Short mmCIF file of C-alpha atoms in Angstrom, two decimals:
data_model
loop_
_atom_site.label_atom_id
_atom_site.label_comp_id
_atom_site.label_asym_id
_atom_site.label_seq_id
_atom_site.Cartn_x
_atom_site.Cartn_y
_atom_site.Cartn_z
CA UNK A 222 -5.97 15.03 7.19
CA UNK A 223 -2.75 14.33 9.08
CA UNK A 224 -2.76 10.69 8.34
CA UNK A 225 -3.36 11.88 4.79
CA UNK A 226 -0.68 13.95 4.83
CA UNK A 227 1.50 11.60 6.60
CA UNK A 228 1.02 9.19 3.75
CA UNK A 229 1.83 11.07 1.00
CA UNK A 230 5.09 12.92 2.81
CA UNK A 231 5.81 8.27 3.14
CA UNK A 232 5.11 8.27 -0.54
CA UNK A 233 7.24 11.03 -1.54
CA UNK A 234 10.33 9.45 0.62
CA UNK A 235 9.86 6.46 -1.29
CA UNK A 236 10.25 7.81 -4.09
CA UNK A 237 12.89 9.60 -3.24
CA UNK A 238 15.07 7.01 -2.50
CA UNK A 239 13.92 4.63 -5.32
CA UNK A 240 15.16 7.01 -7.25
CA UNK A 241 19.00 7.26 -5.44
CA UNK A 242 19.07 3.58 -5.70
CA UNK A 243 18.61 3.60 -9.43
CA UNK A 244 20.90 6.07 -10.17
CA UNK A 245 23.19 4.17 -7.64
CA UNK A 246 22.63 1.17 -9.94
CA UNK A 247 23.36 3.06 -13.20
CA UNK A 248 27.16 4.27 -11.45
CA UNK A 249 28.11 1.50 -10.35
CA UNK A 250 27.25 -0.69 -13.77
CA UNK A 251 28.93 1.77 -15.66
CA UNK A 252 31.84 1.92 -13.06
CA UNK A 253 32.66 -1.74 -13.84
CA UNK A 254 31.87 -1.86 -17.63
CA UNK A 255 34.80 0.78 -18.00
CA UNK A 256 36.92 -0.86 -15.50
CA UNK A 257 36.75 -4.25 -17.62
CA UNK A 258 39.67 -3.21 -19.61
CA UNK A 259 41.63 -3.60 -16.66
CA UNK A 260 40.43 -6.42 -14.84
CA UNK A 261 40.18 -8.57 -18.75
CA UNK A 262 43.78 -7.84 -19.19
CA UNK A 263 44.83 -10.73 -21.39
CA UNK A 264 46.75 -11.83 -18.65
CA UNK A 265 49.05 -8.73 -19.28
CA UNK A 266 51.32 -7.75 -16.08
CA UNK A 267 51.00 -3.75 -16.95
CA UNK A 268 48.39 -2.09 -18.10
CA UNK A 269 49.41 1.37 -20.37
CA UNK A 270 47.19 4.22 -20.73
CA UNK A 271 47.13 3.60 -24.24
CA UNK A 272 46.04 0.23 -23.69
CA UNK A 273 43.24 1.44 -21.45
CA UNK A 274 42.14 4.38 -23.66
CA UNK A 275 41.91 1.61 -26.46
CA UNK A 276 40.04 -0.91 -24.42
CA UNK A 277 37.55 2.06 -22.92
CA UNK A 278 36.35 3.21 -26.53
CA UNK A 279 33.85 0.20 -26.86
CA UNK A 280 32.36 0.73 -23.26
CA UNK A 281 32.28 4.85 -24.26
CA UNK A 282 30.07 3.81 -27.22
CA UNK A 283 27.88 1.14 -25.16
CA UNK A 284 27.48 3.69 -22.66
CA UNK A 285 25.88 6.52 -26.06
CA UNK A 286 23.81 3.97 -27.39
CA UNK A 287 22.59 2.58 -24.07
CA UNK A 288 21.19 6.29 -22.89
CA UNK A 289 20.64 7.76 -26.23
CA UNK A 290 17.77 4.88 -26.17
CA UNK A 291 16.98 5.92 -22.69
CA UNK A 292 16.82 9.11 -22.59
CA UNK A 293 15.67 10.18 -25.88
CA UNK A 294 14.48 7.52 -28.36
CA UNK A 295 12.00 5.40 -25.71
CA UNK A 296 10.23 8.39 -24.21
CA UNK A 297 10.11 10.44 -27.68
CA UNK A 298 9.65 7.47 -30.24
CA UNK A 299 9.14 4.26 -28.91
CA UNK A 300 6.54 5.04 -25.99
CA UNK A 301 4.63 7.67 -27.99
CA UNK A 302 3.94 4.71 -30.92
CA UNK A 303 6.19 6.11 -33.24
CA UNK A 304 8.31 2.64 -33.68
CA UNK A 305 8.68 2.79 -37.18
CA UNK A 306 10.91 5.93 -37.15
CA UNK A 307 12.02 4.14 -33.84
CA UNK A 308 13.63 1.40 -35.75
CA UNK A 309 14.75 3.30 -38.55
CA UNK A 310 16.83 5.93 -35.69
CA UNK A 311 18.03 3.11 -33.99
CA UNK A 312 19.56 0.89 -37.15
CA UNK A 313 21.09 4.16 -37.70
CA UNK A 314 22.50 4.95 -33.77
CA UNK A 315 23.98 1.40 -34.37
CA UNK A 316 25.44 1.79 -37.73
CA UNK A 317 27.40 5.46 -36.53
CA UNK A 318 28.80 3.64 -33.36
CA UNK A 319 29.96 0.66 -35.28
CA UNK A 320 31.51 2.90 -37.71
CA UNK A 321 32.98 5.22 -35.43
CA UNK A 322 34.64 2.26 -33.39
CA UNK A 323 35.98 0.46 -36.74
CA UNK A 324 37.44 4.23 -37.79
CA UNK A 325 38.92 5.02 -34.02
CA UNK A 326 40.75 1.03 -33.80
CA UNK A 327 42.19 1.51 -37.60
CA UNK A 328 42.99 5.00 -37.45
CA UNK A 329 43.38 6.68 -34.15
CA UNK A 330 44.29 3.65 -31.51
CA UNK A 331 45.68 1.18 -33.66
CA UNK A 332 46.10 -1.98 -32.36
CA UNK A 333 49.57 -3.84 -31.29
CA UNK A 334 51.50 -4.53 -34.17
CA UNK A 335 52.06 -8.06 -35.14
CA UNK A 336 54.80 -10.30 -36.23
CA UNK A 337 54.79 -11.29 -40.05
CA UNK A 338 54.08 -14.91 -38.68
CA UNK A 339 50.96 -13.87 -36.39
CA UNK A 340 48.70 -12.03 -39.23
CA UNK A 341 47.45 -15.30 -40.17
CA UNK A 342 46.09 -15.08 -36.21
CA UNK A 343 44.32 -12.02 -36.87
CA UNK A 344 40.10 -12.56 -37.51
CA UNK A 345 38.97 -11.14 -40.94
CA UNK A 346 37.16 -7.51 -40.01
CA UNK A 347 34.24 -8.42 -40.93
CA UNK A 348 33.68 -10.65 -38.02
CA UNK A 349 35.18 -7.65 -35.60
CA UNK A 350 31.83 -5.42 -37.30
CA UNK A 351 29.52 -8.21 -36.79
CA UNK A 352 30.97 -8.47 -33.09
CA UNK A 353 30.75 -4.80 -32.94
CA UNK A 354 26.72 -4.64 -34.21
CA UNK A 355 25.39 -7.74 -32.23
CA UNK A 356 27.09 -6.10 -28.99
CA UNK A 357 25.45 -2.70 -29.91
CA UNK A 358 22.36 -4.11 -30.10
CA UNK A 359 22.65 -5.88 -26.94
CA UNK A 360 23.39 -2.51 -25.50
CA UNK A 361 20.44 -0.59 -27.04
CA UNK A 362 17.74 -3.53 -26.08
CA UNK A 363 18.95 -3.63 -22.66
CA UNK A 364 18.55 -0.03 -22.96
CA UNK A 365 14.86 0.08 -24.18
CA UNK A 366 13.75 -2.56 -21.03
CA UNK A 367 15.48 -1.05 -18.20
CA UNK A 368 13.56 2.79 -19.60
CA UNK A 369 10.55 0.54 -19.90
CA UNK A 370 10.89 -1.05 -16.90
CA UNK A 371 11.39 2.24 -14.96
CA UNK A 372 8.09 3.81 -17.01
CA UNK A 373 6.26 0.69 -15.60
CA UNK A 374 7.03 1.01 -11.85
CA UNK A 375 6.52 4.67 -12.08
CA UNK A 376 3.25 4.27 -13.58
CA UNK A 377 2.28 1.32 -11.38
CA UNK A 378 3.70 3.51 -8.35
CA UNK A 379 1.16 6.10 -9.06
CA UNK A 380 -1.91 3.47 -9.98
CA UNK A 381 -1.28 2.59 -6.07
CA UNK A 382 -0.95 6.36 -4.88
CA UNK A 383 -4.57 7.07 -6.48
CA UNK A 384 -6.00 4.04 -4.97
CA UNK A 385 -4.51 4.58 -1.83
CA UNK A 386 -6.15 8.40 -1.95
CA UNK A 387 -9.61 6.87 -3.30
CA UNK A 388 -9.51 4.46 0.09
CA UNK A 389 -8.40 7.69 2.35
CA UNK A 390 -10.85 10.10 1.04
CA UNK A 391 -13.35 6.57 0.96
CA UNK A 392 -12.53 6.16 5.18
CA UNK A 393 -12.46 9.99 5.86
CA UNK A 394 -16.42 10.41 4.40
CA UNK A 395 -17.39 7.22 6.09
CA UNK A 396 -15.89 8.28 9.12
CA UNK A 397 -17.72 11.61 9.30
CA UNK A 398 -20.83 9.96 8.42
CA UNK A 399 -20.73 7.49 11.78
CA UNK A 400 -19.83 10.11 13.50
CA UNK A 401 -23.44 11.97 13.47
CA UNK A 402 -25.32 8.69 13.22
CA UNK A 403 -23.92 7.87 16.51
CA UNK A 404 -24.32 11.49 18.49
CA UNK A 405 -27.71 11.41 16.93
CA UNK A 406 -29.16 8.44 18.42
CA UNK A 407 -27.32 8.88 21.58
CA UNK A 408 -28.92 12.48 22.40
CA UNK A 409 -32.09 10.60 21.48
CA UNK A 410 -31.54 7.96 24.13
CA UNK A 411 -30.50 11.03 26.25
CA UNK A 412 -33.70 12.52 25.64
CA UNK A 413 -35.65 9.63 26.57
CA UNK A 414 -33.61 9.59 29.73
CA UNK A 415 -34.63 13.26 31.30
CA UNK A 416 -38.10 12.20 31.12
CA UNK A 417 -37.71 9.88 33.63
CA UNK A 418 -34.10 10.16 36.04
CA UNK A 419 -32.70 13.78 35.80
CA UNK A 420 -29.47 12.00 38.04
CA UNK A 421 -28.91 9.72 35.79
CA UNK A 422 -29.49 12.00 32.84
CA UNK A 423 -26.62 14.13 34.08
CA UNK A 424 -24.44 10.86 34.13
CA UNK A 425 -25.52 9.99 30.78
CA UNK A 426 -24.11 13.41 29.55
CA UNK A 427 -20.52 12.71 31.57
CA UNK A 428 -20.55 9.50 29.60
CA UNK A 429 -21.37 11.54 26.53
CA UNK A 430 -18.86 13.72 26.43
CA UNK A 431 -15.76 11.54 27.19
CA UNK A 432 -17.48 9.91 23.63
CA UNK A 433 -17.41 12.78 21.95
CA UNK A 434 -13.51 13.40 23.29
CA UNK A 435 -12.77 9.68 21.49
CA UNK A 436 -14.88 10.72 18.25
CA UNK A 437 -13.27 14.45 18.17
CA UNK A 438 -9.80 13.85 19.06
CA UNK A 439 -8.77 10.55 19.78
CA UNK A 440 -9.86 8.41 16.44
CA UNK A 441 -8.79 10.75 13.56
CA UNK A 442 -5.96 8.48 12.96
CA UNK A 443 -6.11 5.62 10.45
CA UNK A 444 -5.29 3.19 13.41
CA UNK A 445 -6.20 3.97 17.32
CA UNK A 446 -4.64 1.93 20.09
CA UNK A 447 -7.49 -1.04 20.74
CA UNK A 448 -7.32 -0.28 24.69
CA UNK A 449 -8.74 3.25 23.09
CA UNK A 450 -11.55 1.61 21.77
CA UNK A 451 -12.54 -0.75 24.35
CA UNK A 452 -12.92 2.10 27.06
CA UNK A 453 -15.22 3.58 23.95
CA UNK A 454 -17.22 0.82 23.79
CA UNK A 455 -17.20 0.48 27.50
CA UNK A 456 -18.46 3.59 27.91
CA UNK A 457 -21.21 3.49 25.60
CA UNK A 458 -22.24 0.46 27.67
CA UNK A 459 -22.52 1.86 30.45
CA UNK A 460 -24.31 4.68 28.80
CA UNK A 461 -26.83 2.72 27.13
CA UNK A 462 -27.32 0.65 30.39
CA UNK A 463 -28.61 3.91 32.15
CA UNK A 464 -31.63 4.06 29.68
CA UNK A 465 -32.25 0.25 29.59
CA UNK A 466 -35.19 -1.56 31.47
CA UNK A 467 -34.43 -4.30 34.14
CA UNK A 468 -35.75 -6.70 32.17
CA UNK A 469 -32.54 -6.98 29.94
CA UNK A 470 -29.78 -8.78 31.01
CA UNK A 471 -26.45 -6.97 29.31
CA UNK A 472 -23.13 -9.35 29.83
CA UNK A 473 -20.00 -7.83 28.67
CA UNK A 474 -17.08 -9.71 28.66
CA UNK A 475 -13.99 -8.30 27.44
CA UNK A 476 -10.21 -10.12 27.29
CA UNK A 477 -7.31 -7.98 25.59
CA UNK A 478 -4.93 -7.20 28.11
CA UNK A 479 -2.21 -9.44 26.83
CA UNK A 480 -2.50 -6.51 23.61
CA UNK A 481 -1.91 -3.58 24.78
CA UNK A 482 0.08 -1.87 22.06
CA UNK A 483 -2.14 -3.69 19.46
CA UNK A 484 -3.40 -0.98 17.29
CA UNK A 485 -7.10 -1.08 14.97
CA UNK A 486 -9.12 0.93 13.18
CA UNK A 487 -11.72 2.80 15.09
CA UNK A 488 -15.18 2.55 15.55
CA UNK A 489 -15.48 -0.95 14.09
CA UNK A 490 -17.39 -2.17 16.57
CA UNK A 491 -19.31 0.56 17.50
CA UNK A 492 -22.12 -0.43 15.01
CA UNK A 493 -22.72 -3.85 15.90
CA UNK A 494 -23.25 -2.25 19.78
CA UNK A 495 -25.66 -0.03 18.63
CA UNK A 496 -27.42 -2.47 16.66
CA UNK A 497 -27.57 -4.89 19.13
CA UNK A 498 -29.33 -1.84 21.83
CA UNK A 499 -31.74 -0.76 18.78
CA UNK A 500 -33.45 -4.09 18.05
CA UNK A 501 -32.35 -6.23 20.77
CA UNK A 502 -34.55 -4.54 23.39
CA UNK A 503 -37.99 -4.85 24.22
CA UNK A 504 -39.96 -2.88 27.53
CA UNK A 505 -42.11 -5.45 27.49
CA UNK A 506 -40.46 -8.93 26.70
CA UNK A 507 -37.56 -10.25 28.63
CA UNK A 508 -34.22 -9.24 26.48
CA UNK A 509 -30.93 -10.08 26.41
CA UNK A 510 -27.20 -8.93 24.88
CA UNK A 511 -24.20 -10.68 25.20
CA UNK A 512 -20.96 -8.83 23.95
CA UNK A 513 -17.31 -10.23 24.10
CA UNK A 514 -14.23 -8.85 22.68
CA UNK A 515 -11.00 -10.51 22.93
CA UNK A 516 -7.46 -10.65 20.82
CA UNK A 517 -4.68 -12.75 20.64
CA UNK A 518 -0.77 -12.42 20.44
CA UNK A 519 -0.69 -13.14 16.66
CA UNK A 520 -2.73 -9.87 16.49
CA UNK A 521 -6.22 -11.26 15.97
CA UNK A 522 -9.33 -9.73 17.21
CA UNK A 523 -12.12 -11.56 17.98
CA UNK A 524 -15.84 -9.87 18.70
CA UNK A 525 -19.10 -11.39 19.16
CA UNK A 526 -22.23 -9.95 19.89
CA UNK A 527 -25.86 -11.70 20.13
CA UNK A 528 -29.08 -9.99 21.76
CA UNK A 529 -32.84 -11.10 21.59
CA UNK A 530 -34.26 -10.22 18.56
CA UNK A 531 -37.20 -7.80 18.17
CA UNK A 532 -36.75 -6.50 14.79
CA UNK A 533 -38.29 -2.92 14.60
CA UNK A 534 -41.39 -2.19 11.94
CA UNK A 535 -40.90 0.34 9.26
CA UNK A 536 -42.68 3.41 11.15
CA UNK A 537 -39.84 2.73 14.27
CA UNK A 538 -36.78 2.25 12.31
CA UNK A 539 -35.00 5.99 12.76
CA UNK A 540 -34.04 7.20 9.49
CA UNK A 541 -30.70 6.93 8.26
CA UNK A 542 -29.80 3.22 8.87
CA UNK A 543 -25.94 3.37 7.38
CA UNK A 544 -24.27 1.54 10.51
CA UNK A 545 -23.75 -1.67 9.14
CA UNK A 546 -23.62 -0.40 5.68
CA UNK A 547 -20.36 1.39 6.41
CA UNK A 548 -18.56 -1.02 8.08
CA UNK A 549 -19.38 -3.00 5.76
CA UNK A 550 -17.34 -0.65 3.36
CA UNK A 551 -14.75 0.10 5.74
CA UNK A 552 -13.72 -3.59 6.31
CA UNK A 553 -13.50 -4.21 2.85
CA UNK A 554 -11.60 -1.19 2.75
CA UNK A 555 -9.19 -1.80 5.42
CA UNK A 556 -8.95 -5.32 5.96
CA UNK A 557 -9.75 -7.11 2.22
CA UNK A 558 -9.13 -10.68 2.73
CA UNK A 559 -8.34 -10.60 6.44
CA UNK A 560 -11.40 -9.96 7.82
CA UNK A 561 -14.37 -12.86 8.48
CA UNK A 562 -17.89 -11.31 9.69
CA UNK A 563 -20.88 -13.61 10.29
CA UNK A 564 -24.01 -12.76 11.24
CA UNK A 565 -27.64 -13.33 10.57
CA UNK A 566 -31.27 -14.30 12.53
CA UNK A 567 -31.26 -18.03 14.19
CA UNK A 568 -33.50 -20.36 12.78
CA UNK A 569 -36.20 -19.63 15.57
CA UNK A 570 -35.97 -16.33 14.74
CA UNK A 571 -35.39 -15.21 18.25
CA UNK A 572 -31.55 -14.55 18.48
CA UNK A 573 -29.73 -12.00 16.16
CA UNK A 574 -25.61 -12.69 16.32
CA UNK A 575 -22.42 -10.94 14.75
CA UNK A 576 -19.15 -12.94 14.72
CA UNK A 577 -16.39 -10.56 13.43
CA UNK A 578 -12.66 -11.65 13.43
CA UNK A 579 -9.92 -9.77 12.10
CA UNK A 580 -6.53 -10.50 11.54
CA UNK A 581 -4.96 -6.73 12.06
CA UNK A 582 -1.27 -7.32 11.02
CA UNK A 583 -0.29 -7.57 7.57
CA UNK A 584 2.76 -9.75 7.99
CA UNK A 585 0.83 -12.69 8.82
CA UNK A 586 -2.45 -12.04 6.82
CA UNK A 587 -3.85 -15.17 6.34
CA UNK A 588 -7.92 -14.52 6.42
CA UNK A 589 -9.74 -16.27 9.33
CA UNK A 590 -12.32 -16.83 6.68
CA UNK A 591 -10.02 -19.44 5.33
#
């Protein structure tokens, strides 16, 4: 729940300054569209406030049509399919600003007056309303894309939010469903244990319970520290090793100091352990399991386990069976496309092996698989 938490309180800060940076953007855009007058000068030494005013009309009406489009015609017309009245509203936004910049030049700010022998200089008006209409559309389709465009990532923004809650609430079941799996068989093994060594029964429940710290307290969070999870896995060794007969040889071989501080979700191996106790044993037939863990500095973590295989019969299997199921699930989950897991029967039909590798960082997340 805290990682949950944690996650959306990351979201929200996101947001939260996505948004600032936008409306960052939008200042200092509009900042330098009204300063043009004065930095386009005409190569004019001083620069009059009635100059300026003049100059700072056409930005004024760039800067109406530009969020009359954003705030009100794209969200109320245009996005709820209403682009026929769309169109029509925005010919007519266009045709008022063109207007009211043709009436404020002629009337209100007229422009410098001319010598008798510059008129001829002058453009016809007609090319100064064309001018005026082409940049006013310019204005309004910019407009429409950058509202779009915000729509788009907000929408896409929330797409990932809901996926990222499917996955948490996906990890947080499967999580709670190992967890009983696991304390069930073990207080089976446990069982089977006070029937014949009471000492090592009592041992067996020391062992238990620093498990039961790790699956209580210590793996709630989305990642666990992986020197966490090897004294797990250690310790359900040893605890499983109480209960075994001498005829299986158990090698363990583990290599991750050079990692401390590398971090991985928990319980990922714990499945492939417990498979490789549940049908690599036999009382009666020499058995063997070989386990190996090891990582290197570019964050990848290597496990292999392979034990004799004596694949139970219907009538032994304990019910239940969703070990390898789930991590299945949670890989995928987790890890999609930087994750390899191999396993399978060998030919003879006498081994049963598990190759997982996973590449844990994202920043260089090339799959071993490739």
């Amino acid at each position: 729940m805290e990682q949950m938490n944690f996650d959306t309180d990351t979201a929200k800060s996101r947001h939260g300054s996505t948004g600032t940076a936008e409306v960052l953007m939008h200042v200092l855009a509009w900042l330098f569209v009204f300063a043009s007058p004065l930095i386009f000068n005409h190569g004019q030494t001083h620069i009059y406030f009635k100059d300026y005013v003049r100059g700072c009309f056409m930005p004024l009406m760039m800067f109406v049509v530009f969020y009359t489009n954003y705030f009100a015609l794209v969200p109320r017309l245009f996005m709820r399919s209403r682009r026929q009245l769309f169109f029509v509203v925005e010919i007519i936004l266009i045709a008022v600003t063109v207007a009211c910049i043709q009436e404020m030049f002629a009337k209100f700010i007229p422009a410098p007056h001319f010598k008798p022998h510059d008129l001829h200089k002058v453009p016809a008006r007609w090319l100064f309303v064309a001018r005026d209409v082409v940049a006013m559309a310019i204005v309004a389709v910019f407009g429409v894309a950058t509202r779009l465009s915000r729509s788009w990532h907000k929408a896409e923004n929330a797409r990932k939010e809901a996926e990222l809650g499917r996955r948490n609430a996906e990890l947080k079941n499967l999580r709670n469903q190992i967890s009983p799996h696991f304390l069930l068989n073990t207080l089976n093994n446990i069982y089977a244990l006070t029937m014949f060594d009471t000492e090592k029964a009592q041992k067996a429940i020391q062992e238990l319970s620093r498990l039961l710290r790790y699956l209580l307290y210590d793996n709630q969070a989305q990642l666990t520290p992986l020197s966490k999870e090897i004294d797990f896995l250690k310790s359900y060794i040893n605890l499983m090793r109480m209960r075994t007969a001498a005829n299986v040889d158990i090698s363990v071989k583990i290599d991750c100091n050079a990692n401390d501080k590398l971090k991985i979700a928990p319980l990922l191996f714990m499945p492939l352990v417990e498979n490789a106790f549940k049908h690599g044993v036999n009382l009666s037939e020499k058995s063997f399991i070989n386990i190996s863990l090891c990582s290197t500095a570019d964050g990848v973590v290597d496990f292999f386990c392979e034990n004799s295989n004596f694949p139970k019969s219907a009538k032994e299997l304990a019910p239940g069976g969703i070990g390898l199921q789930n991590l299945a699930q949670r890989l995928e989950n987790i890890y999609p496309q930087r994750y390899h897991w191999q396993r399978g029967v060998s030919a003879d039909g006498k081994r049963y092996s598990s190759h997982l590798v996973i590449q844990t960082r994202n920043d260089l997340c090339t799959s071993p698989a490739q």
